[in-house]
Amino acid sequence: MASILMAQEYTRDIERAAKELRPHGHSVTVVSSAAEAMDRIHASIPNVLVIHDLLKGGFGRDVVRVLRSLPGGERTRVVALTMPDSDGVPVRMIEDVDARIMVLGGFWQIVLTVEAFVGSHYEPDCYSR
């Protein structure tokens, strides 16, 4: 299926999202630092990158900039994890993305957005009962 890289300093929600995506055949890697994310994109361009701007040792915007400069990186679907500003509007720290998700939306929002991009028509167990 799809190769998915998820990068966020605090990995609880993306670990939960990865746990939901893996049984459906996706190869999901979770990292917490900019250096790890850079290493992964240089080793293999993912189909989907889910990334927060604040990473250990760097910024997600720099990872996205490097990804987009690599051969094939322009095809990666990028989902930016963001926080709301004081008016509840998502903060736009990372440009050149395909979707923005507020971190407060939880891991299901991440799962469903990734599945929409990879087209595997995922139905969470909580909806099928």
PDB file of C-alpha atoms in Angstrom:
ATOM      1  CA  MET A   1       0.000   0.000   0.000  1.00  0.00           C
ATOM      2  CA  ALA A   2       1.373   3.432   0.963  1.00  0.00           C
ATOM      3  CA  SER A   3       4.603   4.576   2.538  1.00  0.00           C
ATOM      4  CA  ILE A   4       3.785   7.082   5.303  1.00  0.00           C
ATOM      5  CA  LEU A   5       6.191   9.170   7.382  1.00  0.00           C
ATOM      6  CA  MET A   6       4.847  10.894  10.492  1.00  0.00           C
ATOM      7  CA  ALA A   7       6.927  13.464  12.374  1.00  0.00           C
ATOM      8  CA  GLN A   8       5.950  15.239  15.577  1.00  0.00           C
ATOM      9  CA  GLU A   9       7.945  16.068  18.716  1.00  0.00           C
ATOM     10  CA  TYR A  10       5.364  14.462  20.995  1.00  0.00           C
ATOM     11  CA  THR A  11       4.364  11.288  19.213  1.00  0.00           C
ATOM     12  CA  ARG A  12       1.329  10.042  21.174  1.00  0.00           C
ATOM     13  CA  ASP A  13      -1.333  10.934  18.572  1.00  0.00           C
ATOM     14  CA  ILE A  14       0.740   9.942  15.551  1.00  0.00           C
ATOM     15  CA  GLU A  15       1.688   6.634  17.227  1.00  0.00           C
ATOM     16  CA  ARG A  16      -2.035   5.924  17.682  1.00  0.00           C
ATOM     17  CA  ALA A  17      -2.716   6.886  14.053  1.00  0.00           C
ATOM     18  CA  ALA A  18       0.142   4.633  12.888  1.00  0.00           C
ATOM     19  CA  LYS A  19      -1.309   1.752  14.917  1.00  0.00           C
ATOM     20  CA  GLU A  20      -4.605   2.143  13.023  1.00  0.00           C
ATOM     21  CA  LEU A  21      -2.963   2.432   9.587  1.00  0.00           C
ATOM     22  CA  ARG A  22      -0.462  -0.461   9.747  1.00  0.00           C
ATOM     23  CA  PRO A  23      -3.018  -3.320   9.778  1.00  0.00           C
ATOM     24  CA  HIS A  24      -4.339  -1.999   6.458  1.00  0.00           C
ATOM     25  CA  GLY A  25      -1.020  -2.688   4.754  1.00  0.00           C
ATOM     26  CA  HIS A  26       0.621   0.719   5.063  1.00  0.00           C
ATOM     27  CA  SER A  27       4.286   1.099   5.919  1.00  0.00           C
ATOM     28  CA  VAL A  28       4.244   3.766   8.646  1.00  0.00           C
ATOM     29  CA  THR A  29       7.331   5.295  10.242  1.00  0.00           C
ATOM     30  CA  VAL A  30       7.054   7.610  13.252  1.00  0.00           C
ATOM     31  CA  VAL A  31       9.867  10.021  14.175  1.00  0.00           C
ATOM     32  CA  SER A  32      10.168  12.915  16.614  1.00  0.00           C
ATOM     33  CA  SER A  33      13.140  14.902  15.319  1.00  0.00           C
ATOM     34  CA  ALA A  34      13.968  16.914  12.232  1.00  0.00           C
ATOM     35  CA  ALA A  35      17.174  14.899  11.755  1.00  0.00           C
ATOM     36  CA  GLU A  36      15.265  11.590  11.737  1.00  0.00           C
ATOM     37  CA  ALA A  37      12.720  12.973   9.279  1.00  0.00           C
ATOM     38  CA  MET A  38      15.500  14.249   6.982  1.00  0.00           C
ATOM     39  CA  ASP A  39      17.260  10.866   7.131  1.00  0.00           C
ATOM     40  CA  ARG A  40      14.034   9.084   6.184  1.00  0.00           C
ATOM     41  CA  ILE A  41      13.150  11.308   3.238  1.00  0.00           C
ATOM     42  CA  HIS A  42      16.684  11.044   1.876  1.00  0.00           C
ATOM     43  CA  ALA A  43      16.502   7.236   2.172  1.00  0.00           C
ATOM     44  CA  SER A  44      13.043   6.906   0.598  1.00  0.00           C
ATOM     45  CA  ILE A  45      10.461   9.454  -0.541  1.00  0.00           C
ATOM     46  CA  PRO A  46       7.157   8.706   1.272  1.00  0.00           C
ATOM     47  CA  ASN A  47       3.743   8.756  -0.398  1.00  0.00           C
ATOM     48  CA  VAL A  48       2.400  10.787   2.539  1.00  0.00           C
ATOM     49  CA  LEU A  49       4.192  12.980   5.088  1.00  0.00           C
ATOM     50  CA  VAL A  50       2.296  13.983   8.235  1.00  0.00           C
ATOM     51  CA  ILE A  51       4.356  16.646   9.999  1.00  0.00           C
ATOM     52  CA  HIS A  52       4.229  19.246  12.751  1.00  0.00           C
ATOM     53  CA  ASP A  53       6.424  22.335  12.474  1.00  0.00           C
ATOM     54  CA  LEU A  54       7.963  21.942  15.931  1.00  0.00           C
ATOM     55  CA  LEU A  55      10.291  18.946  15.945  1.00  0.00           C
ATOM     56  CA  LYS A  56      13.225  18.052  18.159  1.00  0.00           C
ATOM     57  CA  GLY A  57      16.289  19.817  16.761  1.00  0.00           C
ATOM     58  CA  GLY A  58      14.554  21.645  13.919  1.00  0.00           C
ATOM     59  CA  PHE A  59      11.414  22.614  12.067  1.00  0.00           C
ATOM     60  CA  GLY A  60       8.946  20.733   9.914  1.00  0.00           C
ATOM     61  CA  ARG A  61       8.953  23.561   7.356  1.00  0.00           C
ATOM     62  CA  ASP A  62      12.627  22.798   6.652  1.00  0.00           C
ATOM     63  CA  VAL A  63      11.875  19.095   6.212  1.00  0.00           C
ATOM     64  CA  VAL A  64       9.084  19.924   3.729  1.00  0.00           C
ATOM     65  CA  ARG A  65      11.339  22.333   1.828  1.00  0.00           C
ATOM     66  CA  VAL A  66      14.017  19.628   1.453  1.00  0.00           C
ATOM     67  CA  LEU A  67      11.424  16.988   0.521  1.00  0.00           C
ATOM     68  CA  ARG A  68      10.018  19.178  -2.239  1.00  0.00           C
ATOM     69  CA  SER A  69      13.520  19.749  -3.647  1.00  0.00           C
ATOM     70  CA  LEU A  70      14.251  16.008  -3.994  1.00  0.00           C
ATOM     71  CA  PRO A  71      13.397  14.072  -7.166  1.00  0.00           C
ATOM     72  CA  GLY A  72       9.896  12.672  -6.616  1.00  0.00           C
ATOM     73  CA  GLY A  73       9.297  14.827  -3.525  1.00  0.00           C
ATOM     74  CA  GLU A  74       6.789  16.963  -5.368  1.00  0.00           C
ATOM     75  CA  ARG A  75       4.432  13.951  -5.519  1.00  0.00           C
ATOM     76  CA  THR A  76       4.337  13.407  -1.738  1.00  0.00           C
ATOM     77  CA  ARG A  77       1.055  14.422  -0.112  1.00  0.00           C
ATOM     78  CA  VAL A  78       1.943  16.613   2.885  1.00  0.00           C
ATOM     79  CA  VAL A  79      -0.373  16.966   5.876  1.00  0.00           C
ATOM     80  CA  ALA A  80       0.635  19.741   8.289  1.00  0.00           C
ATOM     81  CA  LEU A  81      -0.331  19.332  11.924  1.00  0.00           C
ATOM     82  CA  THR A  82      -1.073  22.764  13.356  1.00  0.00           C
ATOM     83  CA  MET A  83      -2.444  24.544  16.405  1.00  0.00           C
ATOM     84  CA  PRO A  84      -5.169  27.202  16.439  1.00  0.00           C
ATOM     85  CA  ASP A  85      -4.340  30.849  17.044  1.00  0.00           C
ATOM     86  CA  SER A  86      -6.275  32.895  19.620  1.00  0.00           C
ATOM     87  CA  ASP A  87      -9.199  33.183  17.164  1.00  0.00           C
ATOM     88  CA  GLY A  88      -9.303  29.439  16.506  1.00  0.00           C
ATOM     89  CA  VAL A  89      -7.760  29.743  13.035  1.00  0.00           C
ATOM     90  CA  PRO A  90      -5.043  27.184  12.132  1.00  0.00           C
ATOM     91  CA  VAL A  91      -1.547  28.674  12.316  1.00  0.00           C
ATOM     92  CA  ARG A  92       0.162  28.394   8.912  1.00  0.00           C
ATOM     93  CA  MET A  93       3.808  27.680   9.735  1.00  0.00           C
ATOM     94  CA  ILE A  94       4.422  25.153   6.966  1.00  0.00           C
ATOM     95  CA  GLU A  95       3.708  26.128   3.360  1.00  0.00           C
ATOM     96  CA  ASP A  96       3.326  23.899   0.276  1.00  0.00           C
ATOM     97  CA  VAL A  97       1.027  21.370   1.936  1.00  0.00           C
ATOM     98  CA  ASP A  98      -1.996  19.403   0.743  1.00  0.00           C
ATOM     99  CA  ALA A  99      -3.943  19.565   4.009  1.00  0.00           C
ATOM    100  CA  ARG A 100      -3.832  21.113   7.467  1.00  0.00           C
ATOM    101  CA  ILE A 101      -5.144  19.366  10.562  1.00  0.00           C
ATOM    102  CA  MET A 102      -5.445  20.950  13.972  1.00  0.00           C
ATOM    103  CA  VAL A 103      -3.585  18.786  16.469  1.00  0.00           C
ATOM    104  CA  LEU A 104      -6.576  19.125  18.782  1.00  0.00           C
ATOM    105  CA  GLY A 105      -8.560  17.060  16.282  1.00  0.00           C
ATOM    106  CA  GLY A 106      -6.942  13.884  17.594  1.00  0.00           C
ATOM    107  CA  PHE A 107      -5.551  10.819  15.900  1.00  0.00           C
ATOM    108  CA  TRP A 108      -8.747   9.849  14.025  1.00  0.00           C
ATOM    109  CA  GLN A 109      -8.552  13.024  11.985  1.00  0.00           C
ATOM    110  CA  ILE A 110      -4.990  12.083  11.002  1.00  0.00           C
ATOM    111  CA  VAL A 111      -6.028   8.526  10.058  1.00  0.00           C
ATOM    112  CA  LEU A 112      -8.977   9.620   7.948  1.00  0.00           C
ATOM    113  CA  THR A 113      -6.999  12.345   6.148  1.00  0.00           C
ATOM    114  CA  VAL A 114      -4.160   9.944   5.286  1.00  0.00           C
ATOM    115  CA  GLU A 115      -6.641   7.324   4.100  1.00  0.00           C
ATOM    116  CA  ALA A 116      -8.347   9.901   1.880  1.00  0.00           C
ATOM    117  CA  PHE A 117      -4.994  10.582   0.197  1.00  0.00           C
ATOM    118  CA  VAL A 118      -4.030   6.941  -0.312  1.00  0.00           C
ATOM    119  CA  GLY A 119      -7.507   5.879  -1.376  1.00  0.00           C
ATOM    120  CA  SER A 120      -7.933   2.727   0.665  1.00  0.00           C
ATOM    121  CA  HIS A 121     -11.447   3.558   1.913  1.00  0.00           C
ATOM    122  CA  TYR A 122     -10.655   2.947   5.554  1.00  0.00           C
ATOM    123  CA  GLU A 123     -13.591   2.422   7.906  1.00  0.00           C
ATOM    124  CA  PRO A 124     -12.669   2.674  11.593  1.00  0.00           C
ATOM    125  CA  ASP A 125     -14.015  -0.083  13.826  1.00  0.00           C
ATOM    126  CA  CYS A 126     -15.905   2.491  15.870  1.00  0.00           C
ATOM    127  CA  TYR A 127     -18.129   3.185  12.806  1.00  0.00           C
ATOM    128  CA  SER A 128     -18.698  -0.403  11.734  1.00  0.00           C
ATOM    129  CA  ARG A 129     -20.364  -1.640  14.929  1.00  0.00           C
TER     130      ARG A 129
END
